[in-house]
mmCIF file of C-alpha atoms in Angstrom:
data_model
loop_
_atom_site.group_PDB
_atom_site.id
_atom_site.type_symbol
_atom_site.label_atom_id
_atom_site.label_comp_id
_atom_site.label_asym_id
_atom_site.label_seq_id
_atom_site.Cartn_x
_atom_site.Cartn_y
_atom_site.Cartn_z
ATOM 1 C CA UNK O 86 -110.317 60.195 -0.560
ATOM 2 C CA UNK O 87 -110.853 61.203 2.930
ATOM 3 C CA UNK O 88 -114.616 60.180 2.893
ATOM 4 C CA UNK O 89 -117.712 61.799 4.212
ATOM 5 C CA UNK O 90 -116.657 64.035 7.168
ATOM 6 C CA UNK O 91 -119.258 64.389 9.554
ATOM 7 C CA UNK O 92 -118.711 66.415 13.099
ATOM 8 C CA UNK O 93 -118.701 66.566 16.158
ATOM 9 C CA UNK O 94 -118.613 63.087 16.695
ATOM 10 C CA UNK O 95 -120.643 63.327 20.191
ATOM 11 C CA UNK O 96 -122.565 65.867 21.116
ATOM 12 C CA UNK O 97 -124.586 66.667 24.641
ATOM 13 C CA UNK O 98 -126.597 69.091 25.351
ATOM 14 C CA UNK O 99 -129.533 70.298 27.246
ATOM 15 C CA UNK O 100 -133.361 70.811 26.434
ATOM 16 C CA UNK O 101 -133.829 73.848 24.394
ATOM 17 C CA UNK O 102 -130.330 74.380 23.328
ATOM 18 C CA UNK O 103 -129.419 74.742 19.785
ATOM 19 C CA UNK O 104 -127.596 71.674 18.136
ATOM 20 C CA UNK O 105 -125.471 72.065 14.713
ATOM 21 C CA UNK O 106 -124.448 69.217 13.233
ATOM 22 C CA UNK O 107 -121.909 69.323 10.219
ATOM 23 C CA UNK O 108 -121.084 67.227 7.225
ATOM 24 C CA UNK O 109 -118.626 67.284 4.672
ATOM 25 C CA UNK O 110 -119.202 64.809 1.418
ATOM 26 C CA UNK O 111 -116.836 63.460 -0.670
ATOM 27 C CA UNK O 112 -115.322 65.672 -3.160
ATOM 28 C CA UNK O 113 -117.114 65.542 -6.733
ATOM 29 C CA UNK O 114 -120.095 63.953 -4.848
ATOM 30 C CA UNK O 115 -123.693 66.042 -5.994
ATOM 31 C CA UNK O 116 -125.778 64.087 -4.232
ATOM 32 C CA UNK O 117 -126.082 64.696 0.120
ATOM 33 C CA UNK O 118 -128.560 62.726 2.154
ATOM 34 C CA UNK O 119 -129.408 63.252 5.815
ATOM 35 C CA UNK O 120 -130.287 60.118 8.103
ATOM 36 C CA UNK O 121 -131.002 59.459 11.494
ATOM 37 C CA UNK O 122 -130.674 56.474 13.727
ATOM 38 C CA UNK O 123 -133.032 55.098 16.666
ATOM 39 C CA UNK O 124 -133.181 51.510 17.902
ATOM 40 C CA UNK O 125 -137.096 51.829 17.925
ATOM 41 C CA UNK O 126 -137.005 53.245 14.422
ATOM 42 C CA UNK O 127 -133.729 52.644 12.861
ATOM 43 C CA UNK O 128 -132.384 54.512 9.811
ATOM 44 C CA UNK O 129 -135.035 57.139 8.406
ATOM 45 C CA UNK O 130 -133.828 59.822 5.667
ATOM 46 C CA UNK O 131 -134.553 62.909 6.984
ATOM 47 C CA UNK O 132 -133.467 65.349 4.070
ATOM 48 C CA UNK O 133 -132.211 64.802 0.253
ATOM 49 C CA UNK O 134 -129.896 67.193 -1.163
ATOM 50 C CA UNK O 135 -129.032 66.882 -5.201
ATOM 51 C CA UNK O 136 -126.479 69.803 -6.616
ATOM 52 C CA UNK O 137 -126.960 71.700 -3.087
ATOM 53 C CA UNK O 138 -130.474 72.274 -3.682
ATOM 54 C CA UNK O 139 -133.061 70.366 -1.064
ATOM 55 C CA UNK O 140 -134.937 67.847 -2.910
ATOM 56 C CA UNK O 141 -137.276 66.033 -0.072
ATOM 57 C CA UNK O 142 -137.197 67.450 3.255
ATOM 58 C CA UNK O 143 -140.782 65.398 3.935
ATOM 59 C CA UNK O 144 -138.586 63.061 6.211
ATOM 60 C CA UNK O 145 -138.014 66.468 8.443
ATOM 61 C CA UNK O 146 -139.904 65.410 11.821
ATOM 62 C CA UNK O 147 -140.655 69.042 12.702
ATOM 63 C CA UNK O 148 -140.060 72.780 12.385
ATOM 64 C CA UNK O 149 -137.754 72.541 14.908
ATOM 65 C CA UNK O 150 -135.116 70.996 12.184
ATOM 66 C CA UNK O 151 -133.552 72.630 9.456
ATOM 67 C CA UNK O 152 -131.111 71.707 6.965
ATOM 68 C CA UNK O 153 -128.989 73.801 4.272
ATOM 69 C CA UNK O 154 -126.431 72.965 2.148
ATOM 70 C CA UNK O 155 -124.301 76.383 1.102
ATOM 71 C CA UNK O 156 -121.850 74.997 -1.518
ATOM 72 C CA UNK O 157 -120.870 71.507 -2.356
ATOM 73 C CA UNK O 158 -118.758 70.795 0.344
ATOM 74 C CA UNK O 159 -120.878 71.898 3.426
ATOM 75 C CA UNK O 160 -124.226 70.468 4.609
ATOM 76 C CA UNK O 161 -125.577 71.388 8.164
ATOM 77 C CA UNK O 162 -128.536 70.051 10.006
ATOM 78 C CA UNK O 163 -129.623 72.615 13.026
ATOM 79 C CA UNK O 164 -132.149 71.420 15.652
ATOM 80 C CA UNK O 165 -134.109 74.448 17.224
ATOM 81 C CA UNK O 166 -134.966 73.750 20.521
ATOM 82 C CA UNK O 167 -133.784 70.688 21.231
ATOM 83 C CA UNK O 168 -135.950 67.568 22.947
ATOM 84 C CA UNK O 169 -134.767 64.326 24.790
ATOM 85 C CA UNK O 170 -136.692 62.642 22.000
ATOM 86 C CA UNK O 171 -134.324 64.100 19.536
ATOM 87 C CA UNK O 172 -131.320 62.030 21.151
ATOM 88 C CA UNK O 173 -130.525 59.771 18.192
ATOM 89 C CA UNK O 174 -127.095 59.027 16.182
ATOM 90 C CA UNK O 175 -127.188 61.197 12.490
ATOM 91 C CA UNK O 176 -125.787 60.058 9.444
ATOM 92 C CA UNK O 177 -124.835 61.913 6.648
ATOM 93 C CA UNK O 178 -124.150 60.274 3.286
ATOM 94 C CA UNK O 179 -122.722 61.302 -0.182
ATOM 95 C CA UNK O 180 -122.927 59.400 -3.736
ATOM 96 C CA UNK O 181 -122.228 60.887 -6.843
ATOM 97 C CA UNK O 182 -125.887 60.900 -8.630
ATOM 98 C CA UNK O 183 -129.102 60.694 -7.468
ATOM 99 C CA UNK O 184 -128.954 57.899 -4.843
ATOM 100 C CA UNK O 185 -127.800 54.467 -4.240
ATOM 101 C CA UNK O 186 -129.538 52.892 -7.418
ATOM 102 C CA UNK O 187 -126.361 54.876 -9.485
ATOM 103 C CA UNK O 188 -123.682 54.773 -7.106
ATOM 104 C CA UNK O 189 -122.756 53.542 -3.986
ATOM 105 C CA UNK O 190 -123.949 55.361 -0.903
ATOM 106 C CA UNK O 191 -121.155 56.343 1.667
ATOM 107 C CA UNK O 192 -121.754 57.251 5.128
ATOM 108 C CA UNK O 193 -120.278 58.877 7.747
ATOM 109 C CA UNK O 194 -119.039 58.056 11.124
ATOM 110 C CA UNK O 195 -122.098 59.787 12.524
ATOM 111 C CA UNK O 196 -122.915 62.256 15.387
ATOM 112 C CA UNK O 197 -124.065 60.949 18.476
ATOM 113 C CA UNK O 198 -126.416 63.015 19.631
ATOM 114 C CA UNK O 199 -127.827 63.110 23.402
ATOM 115 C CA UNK O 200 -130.268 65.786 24.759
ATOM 116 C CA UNK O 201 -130.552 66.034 28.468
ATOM 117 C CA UNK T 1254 -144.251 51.950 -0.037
ATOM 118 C CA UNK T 1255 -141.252 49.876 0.135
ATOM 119 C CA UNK T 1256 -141.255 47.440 3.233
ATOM 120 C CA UNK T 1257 -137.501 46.195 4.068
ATOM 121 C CA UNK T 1258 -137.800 43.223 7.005
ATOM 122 C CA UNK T 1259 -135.123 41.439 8.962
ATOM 123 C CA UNK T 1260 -136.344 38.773 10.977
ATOM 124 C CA UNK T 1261 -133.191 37.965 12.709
ATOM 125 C CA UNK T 1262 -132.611 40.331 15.294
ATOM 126 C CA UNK T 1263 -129.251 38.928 16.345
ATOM 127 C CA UNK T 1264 -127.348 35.632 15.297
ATOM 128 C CA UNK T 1265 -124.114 34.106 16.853
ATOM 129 C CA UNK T 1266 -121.720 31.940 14.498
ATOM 130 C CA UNK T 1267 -118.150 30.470 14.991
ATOM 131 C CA UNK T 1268 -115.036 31.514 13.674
ATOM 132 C CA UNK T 1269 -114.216 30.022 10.079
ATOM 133 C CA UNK T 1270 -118.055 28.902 9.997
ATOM 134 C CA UNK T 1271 -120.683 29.847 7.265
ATOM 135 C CA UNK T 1272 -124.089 32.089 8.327
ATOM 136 C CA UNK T 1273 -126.532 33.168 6.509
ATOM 137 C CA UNK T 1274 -129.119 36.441 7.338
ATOM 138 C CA UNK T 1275 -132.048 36.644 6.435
ATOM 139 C CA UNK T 1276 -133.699 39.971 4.437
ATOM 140 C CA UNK T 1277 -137.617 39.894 2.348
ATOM 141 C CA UNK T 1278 -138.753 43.414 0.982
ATOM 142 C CA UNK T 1279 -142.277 43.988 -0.285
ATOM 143 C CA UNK T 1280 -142.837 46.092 -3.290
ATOM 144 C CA UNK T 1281 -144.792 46.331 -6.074
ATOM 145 C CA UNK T 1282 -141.653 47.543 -8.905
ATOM 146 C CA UNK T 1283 -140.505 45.228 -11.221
ATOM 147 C CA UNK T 1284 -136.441 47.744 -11.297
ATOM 148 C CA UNK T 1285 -135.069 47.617 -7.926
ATOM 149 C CA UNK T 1286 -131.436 47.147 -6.533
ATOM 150 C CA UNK T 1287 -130.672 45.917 -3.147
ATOM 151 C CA UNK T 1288 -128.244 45.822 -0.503
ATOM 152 C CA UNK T 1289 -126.451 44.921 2.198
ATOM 153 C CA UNK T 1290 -124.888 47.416 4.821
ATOM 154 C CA UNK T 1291 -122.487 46.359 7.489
ATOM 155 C CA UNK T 1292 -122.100 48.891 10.632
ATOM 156 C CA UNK T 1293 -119.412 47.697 12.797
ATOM 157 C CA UNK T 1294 -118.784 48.831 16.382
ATOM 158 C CA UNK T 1295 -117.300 52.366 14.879
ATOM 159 C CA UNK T 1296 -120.851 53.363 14.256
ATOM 160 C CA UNK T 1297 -119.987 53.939 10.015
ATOM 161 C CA UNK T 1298 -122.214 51.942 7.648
ATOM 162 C CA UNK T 1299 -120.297 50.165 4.692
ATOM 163 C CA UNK T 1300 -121.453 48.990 1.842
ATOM 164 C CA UNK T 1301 -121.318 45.103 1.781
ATOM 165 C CA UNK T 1302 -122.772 44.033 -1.163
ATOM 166 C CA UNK T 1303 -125.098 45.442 -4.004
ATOM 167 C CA UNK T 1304 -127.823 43.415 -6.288
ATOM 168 C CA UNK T 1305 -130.017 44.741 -9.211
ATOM 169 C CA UNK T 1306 -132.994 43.097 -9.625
ATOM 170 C CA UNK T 1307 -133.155 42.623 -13.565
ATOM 171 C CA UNK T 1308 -129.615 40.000 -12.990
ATOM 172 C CA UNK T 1309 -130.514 36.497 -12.395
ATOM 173 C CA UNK T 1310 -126.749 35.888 -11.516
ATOM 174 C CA UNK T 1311 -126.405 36.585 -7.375
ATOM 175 C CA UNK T 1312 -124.162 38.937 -6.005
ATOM 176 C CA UNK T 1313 -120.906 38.090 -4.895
ATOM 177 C CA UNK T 1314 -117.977 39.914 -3.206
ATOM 178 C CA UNK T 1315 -115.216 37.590 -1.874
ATOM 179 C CA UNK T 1316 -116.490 35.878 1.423
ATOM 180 C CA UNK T 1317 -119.973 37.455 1.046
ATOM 181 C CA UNK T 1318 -122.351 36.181 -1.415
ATOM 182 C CA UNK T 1319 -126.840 36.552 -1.825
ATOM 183 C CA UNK T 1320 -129.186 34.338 -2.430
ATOM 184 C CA UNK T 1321 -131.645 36.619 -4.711
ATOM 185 C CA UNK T 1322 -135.062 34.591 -4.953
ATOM 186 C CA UNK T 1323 -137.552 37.548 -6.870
ATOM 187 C CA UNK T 1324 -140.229 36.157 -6.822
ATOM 188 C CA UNK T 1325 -140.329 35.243 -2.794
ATOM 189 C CA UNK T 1326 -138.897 39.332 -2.618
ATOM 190 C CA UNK T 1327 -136.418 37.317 -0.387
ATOM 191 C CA UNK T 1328 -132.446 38.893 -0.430
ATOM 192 C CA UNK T 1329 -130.105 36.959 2.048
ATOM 193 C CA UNK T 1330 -126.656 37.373 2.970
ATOM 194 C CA UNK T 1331 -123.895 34.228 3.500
ATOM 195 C CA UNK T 1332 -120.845 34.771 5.041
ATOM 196 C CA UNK T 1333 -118.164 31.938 4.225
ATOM 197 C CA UNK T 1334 -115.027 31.678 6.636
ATOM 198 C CA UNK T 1335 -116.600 33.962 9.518
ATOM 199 C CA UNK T 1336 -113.790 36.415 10.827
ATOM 200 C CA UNK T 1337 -113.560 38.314 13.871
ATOM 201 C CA UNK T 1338 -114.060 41.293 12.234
ATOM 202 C CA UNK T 1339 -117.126 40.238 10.621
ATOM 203 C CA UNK T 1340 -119.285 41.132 14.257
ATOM 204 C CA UNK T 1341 -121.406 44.121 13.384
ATOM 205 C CA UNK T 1342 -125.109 44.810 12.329
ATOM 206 C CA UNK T 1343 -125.686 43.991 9.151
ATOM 207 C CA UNK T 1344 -128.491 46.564 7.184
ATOM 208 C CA UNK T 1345 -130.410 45.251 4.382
ATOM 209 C CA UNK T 1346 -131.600 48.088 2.109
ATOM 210 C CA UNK T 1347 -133.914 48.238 -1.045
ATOM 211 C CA UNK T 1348 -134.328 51.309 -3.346
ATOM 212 C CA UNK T 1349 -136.245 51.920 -6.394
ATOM 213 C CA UNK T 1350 -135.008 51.932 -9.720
ATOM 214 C CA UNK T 1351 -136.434 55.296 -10.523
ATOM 215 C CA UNK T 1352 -135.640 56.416 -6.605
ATOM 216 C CA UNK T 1353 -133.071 58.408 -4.608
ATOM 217 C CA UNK T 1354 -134.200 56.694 -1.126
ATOM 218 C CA UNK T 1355 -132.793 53.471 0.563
ATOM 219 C CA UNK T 1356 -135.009 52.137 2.407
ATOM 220 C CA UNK T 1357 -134.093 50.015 5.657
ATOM 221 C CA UNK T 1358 -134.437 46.707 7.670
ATOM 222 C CA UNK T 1359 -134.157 46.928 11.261
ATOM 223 C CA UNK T 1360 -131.027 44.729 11.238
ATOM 224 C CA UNK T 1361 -129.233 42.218 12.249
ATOM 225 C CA UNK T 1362 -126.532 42.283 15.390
ATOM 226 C CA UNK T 1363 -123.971 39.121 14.036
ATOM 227 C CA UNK T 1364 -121.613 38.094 16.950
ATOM 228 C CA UNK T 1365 -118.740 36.223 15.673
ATOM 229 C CA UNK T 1366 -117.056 33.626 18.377
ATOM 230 C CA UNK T 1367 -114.102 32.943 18.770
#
């Protein structure tokens, strides 16, 4: 079990630059959640995947972000333009139905993310 | 909505000691489970220690143990034998019974001293 996958591990880029971020769940997994980490906000779930199909994107701050999730073993989150405000570490996590209450939630080691 | 506080922004405790951190949730569901993340240095949140709400009996998993008081919506963590490797932020986290989403505490930075 290699765990959730989750890449680049850093990331910097400028204002206005396109930023892909990439995860990769545990095999068998149907359930992919999106989080993001601030120190003034801490951990907020951005998007809720169950069987590849988005279930509650309400925690999407703006347009700007976008999620899919392709097949079973690919998620990305794409922020279009970037903002300095969007400099924040991002989580993805995997369980294997419908959320922590049934399984255990794992995480990834995160993307760091840093807009200039 | 679900209200997950940590009081404790950061606590310092010596090797081979015992510390306890502090976690109280507000909600108004009777089903819940909650739980306790650690996110060491490496930036990846593990899963400490889980509790569902309907079992009186508290949580325990070797060296970590809870204190579950429902009716004060209070969920704390004790750590027996501090290690070393014990020094991370530790996450409390509550989600419904009938919910996908964990909801969050700011956490708790633990130092352990040598």
């Amino acid at each position: 079990d290699a765990g959730v996958i989750q890449s680049p591990r850093h990331e910097v880029t400028e204002m206005g630059q396109e930023v892909t971020l990439r995860c990769k769940p545990i095999s068998g997994h149907n359930s992919l959640f999106w989080y993001r980490q601030t120190m003034m906000r801490g951990l907020e779930l951005l998007i809720y995947f169950n069987n590849n199909v988005p279930i509650d994107d309400s925690g999407m701050p703006e347009d700007r972000f976008s999620a899919k999730m392709p097949n079973a073993s690919f998620s990305t989150l794409k922020i279009q333009p970037s903002e300095p405000r969007d400099s924040a570490v991002y989580f993805c996590a995997s369980s294997l139905e419908g959320g922590a209450r049934n399984s255990p939630l794992h995480f990834g080691n995160g993307t760091r993310l840093t807009v200039t | 909505a679900q209200t997950v506080t940590q009081s404790q922004p950061e606590m310092s405790v010596q090797e081979a000691e015992t510390v306890t951190l502090s976690c109280t949730y507000d909600t108004s569901e009777n089903n819940y489970y909650l739980f306790w993340y650690k996110q060491p240095p490496s930036r990846q949140m593990i899963l400490v220690i889980r509790q569902e709400a309907y079992k009186q009996q508290n949580a325990t998993e070797n060296r970590f143990s809870v204190n579950f008081q429902k009716a004060a919506k209070s969920f704390s963590l004790k750590i027996s034998d501090s290690q070393l490797g014990d020094t991370a932020m530790y996450f409390c986290a509550f989600t419904g019974a009938g919910s996908y989403q964990l909801t969050f505490g700011k956490g708790t930075k633990l130092s352990v001293i040598p």
